[in-house]
CSV table of C-alpha atoms in Angstrom, one decimal:
chain,number,residue,atom,x,y,z
A,1327,MET,CA,4.6,5.0,1.1
A,1328,GLU,CA,7.0,6.1,-1.3
A,1329,ILE,CA,8.3,2.6,-2.1
A,1330,GLU,CA,4.8,1.3,-2.5
A,1331,LEU,CA,4.3,4.4,-4.8
A,1332,ILE,CA,7.4,3.4,-7.0
A,1333,TYR,CA,6.5,-0.1,-7.2
A,1334,CYS,CA,3.2,0.1,-8.1
A,1335,GLN,CA,4.4,2.4,-11.0
A,1336,PHE,CA,6.9,0.0,-11.9
A,1337,MET,CA,4.1,-2.6,-12.0
A,1338,GLU,CA,1.9,-0.3,-14.2
A,1339,ARG,CA,4.8,-0.1,-16.5
A,1340,LYS,CA,5.5,-3.4,-16.6
A,1341,CYS,CA,1.9,-4.6,-17.1
A,1342,SER,CA,1.3,-2.4,-19.8
A,1343,SER,CA,4.5,-3.3,-22.0
A,1344,ASP,CA,3.8,-6.9,-21.2
A,1345,LEU,CA,0.2,-6.6,-22.5
A,1346,GLU,CA,1.8,-4.5,-25.7
A,1347,LYS,CA,4.0,-7.3,-26.3
A,1348,MET,CA,1.1,-9.9,-25.9
A,1349,GLU,CA,-1.1,-8.1,-28.3
A,1350,SER,CA,1.8,-7.6,-31.1
A,1351,ASN,CA,2.4,-11.4,-30.6
A,1352,THR,CA,-1.4,-12.3,-31.4
A,1353,SER,CA,-1.8,-9.8,-34.1
A,1354,ASN,CA,1.1,-11.6,-36.1
A,1355,SER,CA,-1.0,-13.9,-38.5
A,1356,VAL,CA,2.4,-16.1,-39.7
A,1357,PRO,CA,2.8,-18.4,-36.9
A,1358,SER,CA,6.4,-18.5,-35.6
A,1359,GLU,CA,8.2,-21.6,-35.5
A,1360,LYS,CA,10.1,-20.5,-32.3
A,1361,ALA,CA,8.0,-21.1,-29.0
A,1362,SER,CA,7.4,-17.5,-27.7
A,1363,PRO,CA,8.4,-16.8,-24.3
A,1364,PHE,CA,6.0,-17.2,-21.3
A,1365,VAL,CA,3.5,-14.8,-20.8
A,1366,ASN,CA,1.5,-14.8,-17.4
A,1367,HIS,CA,-1.6,-13.9,-18.5
A,1368,ALA,CA,-3.2,-13.9,-14.6
A,1369,GLU,CA,-0.7,-11.6,-13.8
A,1370,ILE,CA,-1.5,-9.2,-16.5
A,1371,THR,CA,-5.3,-9.4,-15.9
A,1372,TRP,CA,-4.4,-8.8,-11.9
A,1373,HIS,CA,-2.5,-5.8,-12.5
A,1374,LYS,CA,-5.3,-4.6,-14.8
A,1375,GLN,CA,-8.1,-5.2,-12.4
A,1376,ARG,CA,-5.9,-3.6,-9.4
A,1377,LYS,CA,-5.1,-0.5,-11.5
A,1378,ASP,CA,-9.1,-0.2,-12.1
A,1379,TRP,CA,-9.7,-1.0,-8.4
A,1380,ILE,CA,-7.2,1.5,-7.0
A,1381,GLY,CA,-7.2,4.0,-9.6
A,1382,ASP,CA,-4.4,6.2,-11.1
A,1383,ILE,CA,-2.0,6.8,-8.2
A,1384,ASN,CA,-0.7,9.7,-9.8
A,1385,HIS,CA,-4.3,11.7,-9.7
A,1386,ARG,CA,-5.0,10.9,-6.0
A,1387,ALA,CA,-5.2,13.6,-3.7
A,1388,PRO,CA,-2.4,13.9,-1.0
A,1389,LYS,CA,-3.3,12.4,2.4
A,1390,VAL,CA,-3.6,15.7,4.8
A,1391,ALA,CA,-2.1,15.0,8.1
A,1392,LYS,CA,-4.7,14.8,10.9
A,1393,GLU,CA,-4.5,16.0,14.4
A,1394,PRO,CA,-3.5,13.0,16.9
A,1395,VAL,CA,-6.1,11.4,18.8
A,1396,ILE,CA,-3.9,10.8,21.5
A,1397,SER,CA,-2.6,13.8,23.7
A,1398,TRP,CA,1.3,14.3,23.9
A,1399,SER,CA,0.9,14.5,27.7
A,1400,MET,CA,-1.1,11.5,28.2
A,1401,THR,CA,0.7,8.4,30.2
A,1402,TYR,CA,-0.1,5.0,29.6
A,1403,GLU,CA,-2.1,5.1,33.0
A,1404,ASP,CA,-4.2,7.9,31.8
A,1405,LEU,CA,-5.1,6.1,28.6
A,1406,LEU,CA,-5.8,2.5,29.8
A,1407,THR,CA,-7.0,2.8,33.8
A,1408,THR,CA,-10.4,4.1,32.7
A,1409,GLY,CA,-12.8,1.5,32.0
A,1410,GLU,CA,-14.7,4.0,29.3
A,1411,PRO,CA,-14.5,3.6,25.8
A,1412,PHE,CA,-12.2,6.2,23.9
A,1413,PRO,CA,-14.1,9.4,23.0
A,1414,GLN,CA,-13.1,8.5,19.1
A,1415,SER,CA,-11.4,5.8,17.6
A,1416,ILE,CA,-7.6,5.9,17.9
A,1417,PRO,CA,-5.7,4.9,14.5
A,1418,LEU,CA,-3.4,2.2,14.8
A,1419,SER,CA,-0.1,4.2,13.8
A,1420,GLU,CA,-1.0,6.5,16.3
A,1421,MET,CA,-1.4,3.8,19.0
A,1422,VAL,CA,1.7,2.2,18.1
A,1423,ASP,CA,3.7,5.2,18.3
A,1424,PHE,CA,2.3,5.9,21.7
A,1425,LEU,CA,3.1,2.4,23.0
A,1426,VAL,CA,6.9,2.5,21.6
A,1427,ASP,CA,7.4,6.0,23.2
A,1428,ILE,CA,6.1,4.6,26.5
A,1429,TRP,CA,8.4,1.3,26.2
A,1430,ASN,CA,11.4,3.6,25.4
A,1431,ASP,CA,10.8,5.6,28.2
A,1432,GLU,CA,10.6,2.7,30.5
A,1433,GLY,CA,13.2,0.8,29.0
A,1434,LEU,CA,11.4,-1.9,27.7
A,1435,TYR,CA,12.0,-1.5,24.1
A,1436,ASP,CA,15.2,-1.2,22.4
């Protein structure tokens, strides 16, 4: 999560600096004899649209930890031997943690 945040902040800075460079290059009325470096306009547009879509990461409310759906005392058999649906949906991350713990206990996952 922290890596994603750092990457997003880096890309936002890169996108805005690329956009500023692009705007300063287009504002010059005197054509330059040197070829300007390649600017990936599609990437700049993509980052702008992504920023609009996800919003500002710095202003998001922190995620609150939820109570686990699966009880710590539940066994593999308790969980999978009933034919009834679970009373509430189980997040994938919680199910993976549960299965990895079971597999570690049984020596199936190293």
